PDB file of C-alpha atoms in Angstrom:
ATOM      1  CA  MET A   5       6.679  26.578  41.799  1.00 54.00           C
ATOM      2  CA  SER A   6       4.695  27.496  38.747  1.00 75.00           C
ATOM      3  CA  PHE A   7       5.438  26.431  35.205  1.00 85.00           C
ATOM      4  CA  ASN A   8       8.461  28.106  33.631  1.00 89.00           C
ATOM      5  CA  ILE A   9       8.527  28.277  29.867  1.00 89.00           C
ATOM      6  CA  ASN A  10      12.293  28.679  29.560  1.00 89.00           C
ATOM      7  CA  GLU A  11      13.077  25.748  31.817  1.00 91.00           C
ATOM      8  CA  TYR A  12      10.556  23.687  29.863  1.00 92.00           C
ATOM      9  CA  TYR A  13      12.134  24.637  26.543  1.00 92.00           C
ATOM     10  CA  THR A  14      15.664  23.940  27.784  1.00 91.00           C
ATOM     11  CA  ARG A  15      14.594  20.552  29.080  1.00 91.00           C
ATOM     12  CA  LEU A  16      12.972  19.654  25.747  1.00 88.00           C
ATOM     13  CA  SER A  17      15.992  20.706  23.738  1.00 85.00           C
ATOM     14  CA  GLN A  18      18.366  18.271  25.405  1.00 86.00           C
ATOM     15  CA  GLY A  19      17.833  15.171  23.278  1.00 85.00           C
ATOM     16  CA  ASP A  20      18.943  14.408  19.737  1.00 91.00           C
ATOM     17  CA  VAL A  21      17.146  17.446  18.371  1.00 94.00           C
ATOM     18  CA  LEU A  22      16.447  17.940  14.665  1.00 93.00           C
ATOM     19  CA  LEU A  23      14.633  21.159  15.201  1.00 95.00           C
ATOM     20  CA  ALA A  24      13.583  23.298  18.154  1.00 95.00           C
ATOM     21  CA  TYR A  25      11.469  26.428  17.893  1.00 95.00           C
ATOM     22  CA  LYS A  26       9.554  28.745  20.180  1.00 94.00           C
ATOM     23  CA  GLY A  27       7.615  31.700  18.888  1.00 94.00           C
ATOM     24  CA  SER A  28       4.785  32.641  16.540  1.00 95.00           C
ATOM     25  CA  ILE A  29       3.147  29.919  14.486  1.00 96.00           C
ATOM     26  CA  THR A  30       2.552  31.503  11.090  1.00 95.00           C
ATOM     27  CA  SER A  31       1.943  30.035   7.660  1.00 95.00           C
ATOM     28  CA  GLU A  32       5.514  30.998   6.635  1.00 95.00           C
ATOM     29  CA  LEU A  33       6.958  29.364   9.737  1.00 96.00           C
ATOM     30  CA  ILE A  34       5.155  26.137   8.857  1.00 96.00           C
ATOM     31  CA  ASN A  35       6.755  26.232   5.386  1.00 95.00           C
ATOM     32  CA  GLU A  36      10.186  26.766   6.877  1.00 96.00           C
ATOM     33  CA  VAL A  37       9.831  23.965   9.414  1.00 96.00           C
ATOM     34  CA  LEU A  38       8.630  21.495   6.791  1.00 95.00           C
ATOM     35  CA  GLU A  39      11.449  22.404   4.469  1.00 95.00           C
ATOM     36  CA  ALA A  40      14.101  22.152   7.181  1.00 95.00           C
ATOM     37  CA  VAL A  41      12.891  18.788   8.465  1.00 94.00           C
ATOM     38  CA  GLU A  42      12.569  17.385   4.966  1.00 92.00           C
ATOM     39  CA  GLU A  43      16.127  18.398   4.196  1.00 93.00           C
ATOM     40  CA  LYS A  44      17.470  16.793   7.370  1.00 92.00           C
ATOM     41  CA  LEU A  45      15.626  13.531   6.768  1.00 91.00           C
ATOM     42  CA  GLU A  46      16.957  13.388   3.244  1.00 89.00           C
ATOM     43  CA  LYS A  47      20.500  13.857   4.506  1.00 90.00           C
ATOM     44  CA  VAL A  48      20.270  10.913   6.884  1.00 86.00           C
ATOM     45  CA  ASN A  49      18.612   8.805   4.189  1.00 85.00           C
ATOM     46  CA  GLU A  50      15.534   8.129   6.269  1.00 85.00           C
ATOM     47  CA  SER A  51      13.121   5.661   4.616  1.00 86.00           C
ATOM     48  CA  GLY A  52      10.370   7.128   2.480  1.00 86.00           C
ATOM     49  CA  LYS A  53       7.727   5.625   4.711  1.00 88.00           C
ATOM     50  CA  THR A  54       8.995   7.248   7.916  1.00 90.00           C
ATOM     51  CA  ARG A  55       9.648  10.528   6.105  1.00 91.00           C
ATOM     52  CA  LYS A  56       6.093  10.686   4.893  1.00 92.00           C
ATOM     53  CA  LYS A  57       4.590   9.786   8.271  1.00 94.00           C
ATOM     54  CA  LEU A  58       6.707  12.363  10.072  1.00 95.00           C
ATOM     55  CA  TYR A  59       5.877  14.982   7.453  1.00 95.00           C
ATOM     56  CA  ASN A  60       2.162  14.283   7.828  1.00 95.00           C
ATOM     57  CA  VAL A  61       2.305  14.435  11.606  1.00 96.00           C
ATOM     58  CA  LEU A  62       4.213  17.719  11.442  1.00 96.00           C
ATOM     59  CA  VAL A  63       1.699  19.264   9.070  1.00 96.00           C
ATOM     60  CA  GLU A  64      -1.261  18.238  11.228  1.00 95.00           C
ATOM     61  CA  SER A  65       0.254  19.272  14.548  1.00 96.00           C
ATOM     62  CA  LEU A  66       1.540  22.611  13.253  1.00 96.00           C
ATOM     63  CA  GLN A  67      -1.743  23.416  11.576  1.00 94.00           C
ATOM     64  CA  ASN A  68      -3.639  22.416  14.713  1.00 93.00           C
ATOM     65  CA  LEU A  69      -1.558  25.001  16.537  1.00 94.00           C
ATOM     66  CA  TYR A  70      -1.982  27.522  13.723  1.00 94.00           C
ATOM     67  CA  HIS A  71      -5.761  27.237  13.819  1.00 91.00           C
ATOM     68  CA  HIS A  72      -6.355  26.918  17.531  1.00 88.00           C
ATOM     69  CA  ILE A  73      -3.868  28.863  19.599  1.00 88.00           C
ATOM     70  CA  GLU A  74      -4.920  32.234  20.824  1.00 83.00           C
ATOM     71  CA  VAL A  75      -3.127  35.287  19.494  1.00 84.00           C
ATOM     72  CA  THR A  76      -2.606  36.826  22.920  1.00 81.00           C
ATOM     73  CA  HIS A  77      -2.831  35.390  26.396  1.00 80.00           C
ATOM     74  CA  GLU A  78      -4.254  37.657  29.023  1.00 78.00           C
ATOM     75  CA  GLY A  79      -2.511  37.670  32.360  1.00 78.00           C
ATOM     76  CA  ILE A  80       0.612  35.890  31.169  1.00 80.00           C
ATOM     77  CA  GLU A  81       3.478  38.052  32.275  1.00 75.00           C
ATOM     78  CA  GLU A  82       6.147  36.622  30.024  1.00 77.00           C
ATOM     79  CA  ASP A  83       7.056  38.378  26.837  1.00 79.00           C
ATOM     80  CA  LEU A  84       5.448  36.011  24.320  1.00 84.00           C
ATOM     81  CA  ASP A  85       5.234  36.405  20.563  1.00 88.00           C
ATOM     82  CA  PRO A  86       1.678  36.435  19.213  1.00 88.00           C
ATOM     83  CA  LYS A  87       0.303  32.938  18.536  1.00 91.00           C
ATOM     84  CA  PHE A  88       3.042  31.548  20.730  1.00 93.00           C
ATOM     85  CA  ALA A  89       3.902  27.858  20.720  1.00 95.00           C
ATOM     86  CA  VAL A  90       6.847  25.527  21.104  1.00 96.00           C
ATOM     87  CA  LEU A  91       7.861  22.818  18.650  1.00 97.00           C
ATOM     88  CA  VAL A  92      10.594  20.238  19.027  1.00 96.00           C
ATOM     89  CA  VAL A  93      11.367  17.392  16.642  1.00 96.00           C
ATOM     90  CA  GLU A  94      13.844  14.874  17.977  1.00 95.00           C
ATOM     91  CA  ARG A  95      15.228  11.473  17.230  1.00 93.00           C
ATOM     92  CA  ASP A  96      14.815   8.923  19.991  1.00 88.00           C
ATOM     93  CA  ASN A  97      16.609   5.670  19.142  1.00 86.00           C
ATOM     94  CA  ASP A  98      14.943   4.401  15.973  1.00 86.00           C
ATOM     95  CA  GLN A  99      11.926   6.659  16.110  1.00 92.00           C
ATOM     96  CA  TYR A 100      11.059  10.329  16.007  1.00 96.00           C
ATOM     97  CA  LYS A 101       9.189  12.494  18.462  1.00 96.00           C
ATOM     98  CA  VAL A 102       7.178  15.567  17.639  1.00 97.00           C
ATOM     99  CA  ILE A 103       6.533  17.654  20.736  1.00 97.00           C
ATOM    100  CA  THR A 104       4.338  20.720  20.763  1.00 97.00           C
ATOM    101  CA  GLY A 105       3.570  23.055  23.641  1.00 96.00           C
ATOM    102  CA  ASN A 106       1.099  25.881  23.925  1.00 95.00           C
ATOM    103  CA  PHE A 107      -1.008  27.782  26.434  1.00 94.00           C
ATOM    104  CA  ILE A 108      -4.646  26.822  26.615  1.00 93.00           C
ATOM    105  CA  GLN A 109      -7.510  27.981  28.769  1.00 93.00           C
ATOM    106  CA  SER A 110      -7.729  25.573  31.682  1.00 94.00           C
ATOM    107  CA  GLN A 111     -11.474  25.194  31.138  1.00 94.00           C
ATOM    108  CA  LYS A 112     -10.695  23.389  27.860  1.00 92.00           C
ATOM    109  CA  ILE A 113      -8.519  20.743  29.508  1.00 95.00           C
ATOM    110  CA  GLN A 114     -11.326  18.333  30.255  1.00 94.00           C
ATOM    111  CA  PHE A 115     -12.573  18.356  26.679  1.00 92.00           C
ATOM    112  CA  LEU A 116      -9.102  17.787  25.259  1.00 92.00           C
ATOM    113  CA  LYS A 117      -8.258  15.037  27.738  1.00 95.00           C
ATOM    114  CA  GLU A 118     -11.440  13.158  26.935  1.00 93.00           C
ATOM    115  CA  LYS A 119     -10.849  13.532  23.228  1.00 93.00           C
ATOM    116  CA  ILE A 120      -7.262  12.266  23.335  1.00 95.00           C
ATOM    117  CA  ASP A 121      -8.086   9.443  25.786  1.00 96.00           C
ATOM    118  CA  LYS A 122     -10.855   8.303  23.475  1.00 95.00           C
ATOM    119  CA  ILE A 123      -8.565   8.356  20.436  1.00 96.00           C
ATOM    120  CA  ASN A 124      -5.876   6.468  22.377  1.00 97.00           C
ATOM    121  CA  SER A 125      -8.346   3.767  23.383  1.00 97.00           C
ATOM    122  CA  MET A 126      -9.439   3.023  19.819  1.00 97.00           C
ATOM    123  CA  THR A 127      -8.223   0.238  17.537  1.00 96.00           C
ATOM    124  CA  LYS A 128      -6.943   0.888  14.034  1.00 95.00           C
ATOM    125  CA  ASP A 129     -10.307  -0.040  12.528  1.00 96.00           C
ATOM    126  CA  GLU A 130     -12.231   2.108  14.989  1.00 97.00           C
ATOM    127  CA  LEU A 131     -10.003   5.064  14.134  1.00 96.00           C
ATOM    128  CA  LYS A 132     -10.629   4.448  10.450  1.00 96.00           C
ATOM    129  CA  ASP A 133     -14.395   4.452  11.028  1.00 96.00           C
ATOM    130  CA  MET A 134     -14.194   7.599  13.146  1.00 94.00           C
ATOM    131  CA  TYR A 135     -12.094   9.334  10.510  1.00 95.00           C
ATOM    132  CA  LYS A 136     -14.551   8.437   7.777  1.00 94.00           C
ATOM    133  CA  PHE A 137     -17.503   9.495   9.890  1.00 93.00           C
ATOM    134  CA  ILE A 138     -16.051  12.935  10.637  1.00 91.00           C
ATOM    135  CA  LEU A 139     -14.926  13.302   7.030  1.00 91.00           C
ATOM    136  CA  ASN A 140     -18.374  12.564   5.702  1.00 90.00           C
ATOM    137  CA  HIS A 141     -20.610  14.186   8.314  1.00 85.00           C
ATOM    138  CA  GLN A 142     -18.921  17.174   9.866  1.00 74.00           C
ATOM    139  CA  LYS A 143     -18.895  20.536   8.180  1.00 70.00           C
ATOM    140  CA  ILE A 144     -15.453  21.867   7.406  1.00 61.00           C
ATOM    141  CA  SER A 145     -14.662  25.235   8.921  1.00 61.00           C
ATOM    142  CA  ALA A 146     -12.086  27.879   8.117  1.00 54.00           C
ATOM    143  CA  LYS A 147     -10.301  26.453  11.146  1.00 58.00           C
ATOM    144  CA  GLY A 148      -9.516  23.213   9.404  1.00 56.00           C
ATOM    145  CA  GLY A 149     -10.742  19.680   9.233  1.00 52.00           C
ATOM    146  CA  GLY A 150     -13.216  19.708  12.097  1.00 57.00           C
ATOM    147  CA  GLY A 151     -11.188  17.676  14.557  1.00 78.00           C
ATOM    148  CA  LEU A 152      -9.713  15.240  12.070  1.00 90.00           C
ATOM    149  CA  GLY A 153      -6.101  16.143  12.835  1.00 92.00           C
ATOM    150  CA  LEU A 154      -5.544  14.082  15.971  1.00 94.00           C
ATOM    151  CA  VAL A 155      -7.503  11.134  14.584  1.00 95.00           C
ATOM    152  CA  ASP A 156      -5.337  11.215  11.480  1.00 95.00           C
ATOM    153  CA  ILE A 157      -2.153  11.390  13.560  1.00 96.00           C
ATOM    154  CA  ALA A 158      -3.213   8.390  15.666  1.00 96.00           C
ATOM    155  CA  ARG A 159      -4.159   6.441  12.555  1.00 95.00           C
ATOM    156  CA  LYS A 160      -0.897   7.086  10.773  1.00 94.00           C
ATOM    157  CA  THR A 161       1.450   6.540  13.716  1.00 95.00           C
ATOM    158  CA  GLY A 162      -0.443   3.648  15.311  1.00 94.00           C
ATOM    159  CA  LYS A 163       0.766   4.904  18.687  1.00 94.00           C
ATOM    160  CA  SER A 164      -0.721   6.588  21.722  1.00 94.00           C
ATOM    161  CA  ILE A 165      -0.585  10.349  21.948  1.00 96.00           C
ATOM    162  CA  THR A 166       0.910  11.534  25.249  1.00 97.00           C
ATOM    163  CA  TYR A 167      -0.135  14.760  26.934  1.00 97.00           C
ATOM    164  CA  GLU A 168       0.563  16.817  30.029  1.00 96.00           C
ATOM    165  CA  PHE A 169      -1.105  19.902  31.369  1.00 96.00           C
ATOM    166  CA  TYR A 170       0.950  22.207  33.593  1.00 95.00           C
ATOM    167  CA  PRO A 171      -1.025  24.745  35.643  1.00 93.00           C
ATOM    168  CA  TYR A 172       0.146  28.269  34.878  1.00 91.00           C
ATOM    169  CA  ASN A 173      -2.217  30.870  36.328  1.00 90.00           C
ATOM    170  CA  ASP A 174      -5.914  31.270  37.113  1.00 89.00           C
ATOM    171  CA  THR A 175      -6.924  31.113  33.461  1.00 90.00           C
ATOM    172  CA  TYR A 176      -4.213  29.268  31.596  1.00 92.00           C
ATOM    173  CA  SER A 177      -2.406  25.969  31.607  1.00 93.00           C
ATOM    174  CA  PHE A 178       0.455  24.848  29.424  1.00 94.00           C
ATOM    175  CA  PHE A 179      -0.409  21.926  27.178  1.00 96.00           C
ATOM    176  CA  ASN A 180       2.379  19.576  26.129  1.00 96.00           C
ATOM    177  CA  LEU A 181       1.693  17.031  23.402  1.00 96.00           C
ATOM    178  CA  THR A 182       4.093  14.259  22.428  1.00 97.00           C
ATOM    179  CA  ILE A 183       3.641  12.218  19.266  1.00 97.00           C
ATOM    180  CA  GLU A 184       5.863   9.275  18.420  1.00 96.00           C
ATOM    181  CA  VAL A 185       6.441   8.459  14.779  1.00 94.00           C
TER     182      VAL A 185
ATOM    183  CA  MET B  10     -16.103  26.127 -21.405  1.00 90.00           C
ATOM    184  CA  GLU B  11     -12.555  26.949 -20.410  1.00 94.00           C
ATOM    185  CA  ALA B  12      -9.951  24.603 -19.008  1.00 97.00           C
ATOM    186  CA  LEU B  13      -8.933  25.112 -15.398  1.00 97.00           C
ATOM    187  CA  VAL B  14      -5.174  25.255 -15.016  1.00 98.00           C
ATOM    188  CA  ILE B  15      -3.494  26.102 -11.712  1.00 98.00           C
ATOM    189  CA  GLU B  16       0.219  25.868 -11.076  1.00 98.00           C
ATOM    190  CA  GLY B  17       1.377  23.925  -8.051  1.00 97.00           C
ATOM    191  CA  THR B  18       3.004  25.581  -5.049  1.00 95.00           C
ATOM    192  CA  GLN B  19       4.774  24.319  -1.942  1.00 92.00           C
ATOM    193  CA  LYS B  20       1.395  23.798  -0.279  1.00 95.00           C
ATOM    194  CA  THR B  21      -1.090  23.382  -3.119  1.00 97.00           C
ATOM    195  CA  PRO B  22      -1.286  20.887  -5.979  1.00 98.00           C
ATOM    196  CA  SER B  23      -1.224  21.619  -9.691  1.00 98.00           C
ATOM    197  CA  VAL B  24      -4.606  21.374 -11.373  1.00 98.00           C
ATOM    198  CA  ASP B  25      -5.321  20.668 -15.020  1.00 98.00           C
ATOM    199  CA  PHE B  26      -8.976  20.190 -15.899  1.00 98.00           C
ATOM    200  CA  ASP B  27      -9.580  19.749 -19.627  1.00 97.00           C
ATOM    201  CA  PRO B  28     -13.338  19.875 -20.363  1.00 97.00           C
ATOM    202  CA  LYS B  29     -13.076  18.745 -23.998  1.00 96.00           C
ATOM    203  CA  LYS B  30     -11.068  15.596 -23.332  1.00 96.00           C
ATOM    204  CA  GLY B  31     -12.765  15.052 -20.004  1.00 96.00           C
ATOM    205  CA  GLU B  32      -9.387  14.635 -18.361  1.00 97.00           C
ATOM    206  CA  LEU B  33      -8.975  16.148 -14.935  1.00 98.00           C
ATOM    207  CA  GLU B  34      -5.732  16.002 -13.007  1.00 98.00           C
ATOM    208  CA  ILE B  35      -4.775  17.022  -9.460  1.00 98.00           C
ATOM    209  CA  LYS B  36      -1.120  16.468  -8.658  1.00 98.00           C
ATOM    210  CA  GLY B  37       1.367  17.302  -5.918  1.00 97.00           C
ATOM    211  CA  ARG B  38       0.963  18.368  -2.302  1.00 96.00           C
ATOM    212  CA  SER B  39      -2.201  19.629  -0.769  1.00 97.00           C
ATOM    213  CA  ILE B  40      -1.438  21.045   2.641  1.00 96.00           C
ATOM    214  CA  PRO B  41      -2.763  24.630   2.693  1.00 95.00           C
ATOM    215  CA  GLU B  42      -3.968  26.169   5.951  1.00 93.00           C
ATOM    216  CA  ASN B  43      -7.094  27.351   4.173  1.00 91.00           C
ATOM    217  CA  SER B  44      -8.236  24.559   1.889  1.00 93.00           C
ATOM    218  CA  ILE B  45     -11.673  25.966   1.123  1.00 92.00           C
ATOM    219  CA  GLU B  46     -10.092  28.939  -0.605  1.00 93.00           C
ATOM    220  CA  PHE B  47      -8.068  26.647  -2.866  1.00 96.00           C
ATOM    221  CA  TYR B  48     -10.752  24.069  -3.651  1.00 97.00           C
ATOM    222  CA  LYS B  49     -13.777  26.322  -4.207  1.00 96.00           C
ATOM    223  CA  PRO B  50     -12.795  27.168  -7.833  1.00 97.00           C
ATOM    224  CA  LEU B  51     -12.442  23.431  -8.534  1.00 98.00           C
ATOM    225  CA  VAL B  52     -15.905  22.650  -7.186  1.00 97.00           C
ATOM    226  CA  ASP B  53     -17.387  25.629  -9.071  1.00 97.00           C
ATOM    227  CA  TRP B  54     -15.698  24.496 -12.281  1.00 98.00           C
ATOM    228  CA  LEU B  55     -17.154  20.991 -11.872  1.00 97.00           C
ATOM    229  CA  GLU B  56     -20.588  22.470 -11.301  1.00 96.00           C
ATOM    230  CA  GLU B  57     -20.362  24.169 -14.690  1.00 96.00           C
ATOM    231  CA  TYR B  58     -18.780  21.105 -16.289  1.00 97.00           C
ATOM    232  CA  SER B  59     -21.682  18.925 -15.146  1.00 95.00           C
ATOM    233  CA  ASP B  60     -23.898  20.678 -17.703  1.00 93.00           C
ATOM    234  CA  SER B  61     -21.650  19.784 -20.631  1.00 91.00           C
ATOM    235  CA  THR B  62     -19.556  16.759 -19.754  1.00 93.00           C
ATOM    236  CA  ALA B  63     -17.263  14.924 -22.144  1.00 93.00           C
ATOM    237  CA  SER B  64     -18.397  11.421 -23.155  1.00 92.00           C
ATOM    238  CA  LYS B  65     -16.077  10.034 -20.511  1.00 95.00           C
ATOM    239  CA  THR B  66     -14.517  11.794 -17.534  1.00 97.00           C
ATOM    240  CA  THR B  67     -11.218  10.476 -16.198  1.00 98.00           C
ATOM    241  CA  VAL B  68      -9.881  11.976 -13.002  1.00 98.00           C
ATOM    242  CA  ASN B  69      -6.240  11.461 -12.120  1.00 98.00           C
ATOM    243  CA  VAL B  70      -5.499  12.152  -8.477  1.00 98.00           C
ATOM    244  CA  HIS B  71      -1.801  11.962  -7.817  1.00 97.00           C
ATOM    245  CA  LEU B  72      -1.119  13.404  -4.388  1.00 96.00           C
ATOM    246  CA  GLU B  73       2.100  13.088  -2.471  1.00 93.00           C
ATOM    247  CA  TYR B  74       0.635  14.471   0.754  1.00 93.00           C
ATOM    248  CA  PHE B  75      -2.647  16.002   1.812  1.00 95.00           C
ATOM    249  CA  ASN B  76      -3.700  17.451   5.138  1.00 95.00           C
ATOM    250  CA  THR B  77      -6.973  16.768   6.927  1.00 93.00           C
ATOM    251  CA  SER B  78      -8.277  20.179   5.978  1.00 91.00           C
ATOM    252  CA  SER B  79      -7.856  19.254   2.291  1.00 94.00           C
ATOM    253  CA  SER B  80      -9.414  15.840   2.845  1.00 95.00           C
ATOM    254  CA  LYS B  81     -12.877  17.371   3.278  1.00 92.00           C
ATOM    255  CA  CYS B  82     -12.464  19.547   0.201  1.00 94.00           C
ATOM    256  CA  ILE B  83     -11.303  16.570  -1.853  1.00 97.00           C
ATOM    257  CA  LEU B  84     -14.469  14.789  -0.717  1.00 96.00           C
ATOM    258  CA  ASP B  85     -16.482  17.775  -1.991  1.00 95.00           C
ATOM    259  CA  VAL B  86     -14.764  17.465  -5.369  1.00 97.00           C
ATOM    260  CA  PHE B  87     -15.570  13.733  -5.437  1.00 98.00           C
ATOM    261  CA  LYS B  88     -19.189  14.409  -4.474  1.00 97.00           C
ATOM    262  CA  LYS B  89     -19.521  16.629  -7.527  1.00 97.00           C
ATOM    263  CA  LEU B  90     -18.077  13.805  -9.619  1.00 97.00           C
ATOM    264  CA  GLU B  91     -20.544  11.435  -8.001  1.00 97.00           C
ATOM    265  CA  SER B  92     -23.468  13.560  -9.099  1.00 96.00           C
ATOM    266  CA  ILE B  93     -22.038  13.722 -12.635  1.00 96.00           C
ATOM    267  CA  HIS B  94     -21.761   9.935 -12.563  1.00 96.00           C
ATOM    268  CA  LYS B  95     -25.318   9.653 -11.252  1.00 94.00           C
ATOM    269  CA  SER B  96     -26.645  11.501 -14.301  1.00 92.00           C
ATOM    270  CA  SER B  97     -25.548   8.539 -16.440  1.00 89.00           C
ATOM    271  CA  ASN B  98     -22.092   9.831 -17.343  1.00 92.00           C
ATOM    272  CA  GLU B  99     -19.037   7.651 -17.396  1.00 95.00           C
ATOM    273  CA  VAL B 100     -16.632   8.718 -14.642  1.00 97.00           C
ATOM    274  CA  LEU B 101     -13.457   7.023 -13.434  1.00 98.00           C
ATOM    275  CA  ILE B 102     -11.181   8.172 -10.614  1.00 98.00           C
ATOM    276  CA  ASN B 103      -7.590   6.965 -10.872  1.00 98.00           C
ATOM    277  CA  TRP B 104      -6.034   7.211  -7.412  1.00 98.00           C
ATOM    278  CA  TYR B 105      -2.251   7.130  -7.657  1.00 98.00           C
ATOM    279  CA  TYR B 106      -0.032   6.231  -4.717  1.00 96.00           C
ATOM    280  CA  GLU B 107       3.662   5.679  -4.455  1.00 93.00           C
ATOM    281  CA  GLU B 108       5.115   2.249  -3.841  1.00 89.00           C
ATOM    282  CA  ASP B 109       4.811   1.250  -0.159  1.00 86.00           C
ATOM    283  CA  ASP B 110       2.718   4.298   0.710  1.00 92.00           C
ATOM    284  CA  GLU B 111       0.011   2.344   2.519  1.00 92.00           C
ATOM    285  CA  ASP B 112      -1.377   5.505   4.111  1.00 94.00           C
ATOM    286  CA  MET B 113      -2.114   7.005   0.704  1.00 96.00           C
ATOM    287  CA  LEU B 114      -3.619   3.736  -0.552  1.00 96.00           C
ATOM    288  CA  GLU B 115      -5.850   3.598   2.539  1.00 96.00           C
ATOM    289  CA  ALA B 116      -6.875   7.201   2.011  1.00 97.00           C
ATOM    290  CA  GLY B 117      -7.977   6.294  -1.506  1.00 97.00           C
ATOM    291  CA  GLU B 118      -9.909   3.313  -0.199  1.00 97.00           C
ATOM    292  CA  ASP B 119     -11.645   5.542   2.356  1.00 97.00           C
ATOM    293  CA  TYR B 120     -12.945   7.730  -0.465  1.00 97.00           C
ATOM    294  CA  GLU B 121     -13.850   4.702  -2.566  1.00 97.00           C
ATOM    295  CA  SER B 122     -16.047   3.441   0.284  1.00 96.00           C
ATOM    296  CA  ILE B 123     -17.855   6.783   0.641  1.00 96.00           C
ATOM    297  CA  ILE B 124     -18.249   7.882  -2.991  1.00 97.00           C
ATOM    298  CA  ARG B 125     -20.262   5.938  -5.555  1.00 96.00           C
ATOM    299  CA  VAL B 126     -17.893   6.346  -8.490  1.00 97.00           C
ATOM    300  CA  PRO B 127     -15.568   3.654  -9.875  1.00 97.00           C
ATOM    301  CA  PHE B 128     -12.056   4.001  -8.447  1.00 98.00           C
ATOM    302  CA  LYS B 129      -8.872   2.476  -9.720  1.00 98.00           C
ATOM    303  CA  MET B 130      -5.918   2.271  -7.326  1.00 98.00           C
ATOM    304  CA  ILE B 131      -2.673   2.638  -9.209  1.00 97.00           C
ATOM    305  CA  GLU B 132       0.667   1.972  -7.558  1.00 96.00           C
ATOM    306  CA  ILE B 133       3.576   3.942  -8.938  1.00 94.00           C
ATOM    307  CA  VAL B 134       6.741   1.894  -8.910  1.00 90.00           C
ATOM    308  CA  ASP B 135      10.035   3.759  -9.195  1.00 77.00           C
TER     309      ASP B 135
END
């Protein structure tokens, strides 16, 4: 049985969900998501510290999607909006989870896995050094901060980033990323 | 030379660079998708300012949030300030952070360790 996007989305949306979205990731959408989440956190009187961390993580993960997902996906039969991705923000006991899902070319899996595994294996100080190194040595591109996003997320949350790759077809896999805040 | 004044938006900070007083302020949120577009005028302005600096330049950075794409551009702004400082001008960067915002304090300390300009970390207490 191959990966089914609707089943996946339904499964994700079962927890204590603050926000669930599937569709195009545009600059306007990012504004709307940030506004909506900020409003909800204010309502429940979430501490400033957690609010800020969650906000930061949301910005980085949404902009990662914005900069890196492909506009169209060849050979995917489902009727997907351009720049398609899934975003779910949920409360899980006393923490929050930001979950993103998007199609990626399966040939990029290895690179991503190695990158996330490396980040997960690093201590707080090592992450700080890596962040500063990339900040100071890597050229910024129109695509963003040159790979700083995940490092920044790991630094700010102090937790491991969880990922899954679900095979989809010959070219694509579905990449699920879970960040705890 | 003219002052540089930019109004803040939901994703970009307000900017107020006063060349006569030597007071430069960046305030608000900096989370644009395309940071280069926003920060290039600031870097260009500083390039021009470096030829006719005030006797002392004070930079007030008061950011609530910034994304990683902005972080590189902010470094570019600081590098310009570093070269102004290097040419024997007095430069001070005041890095404001809200009470308990350790992430923002750490971000300031990261820059302080990279850029050779005096920094002052200022905690804002409600």
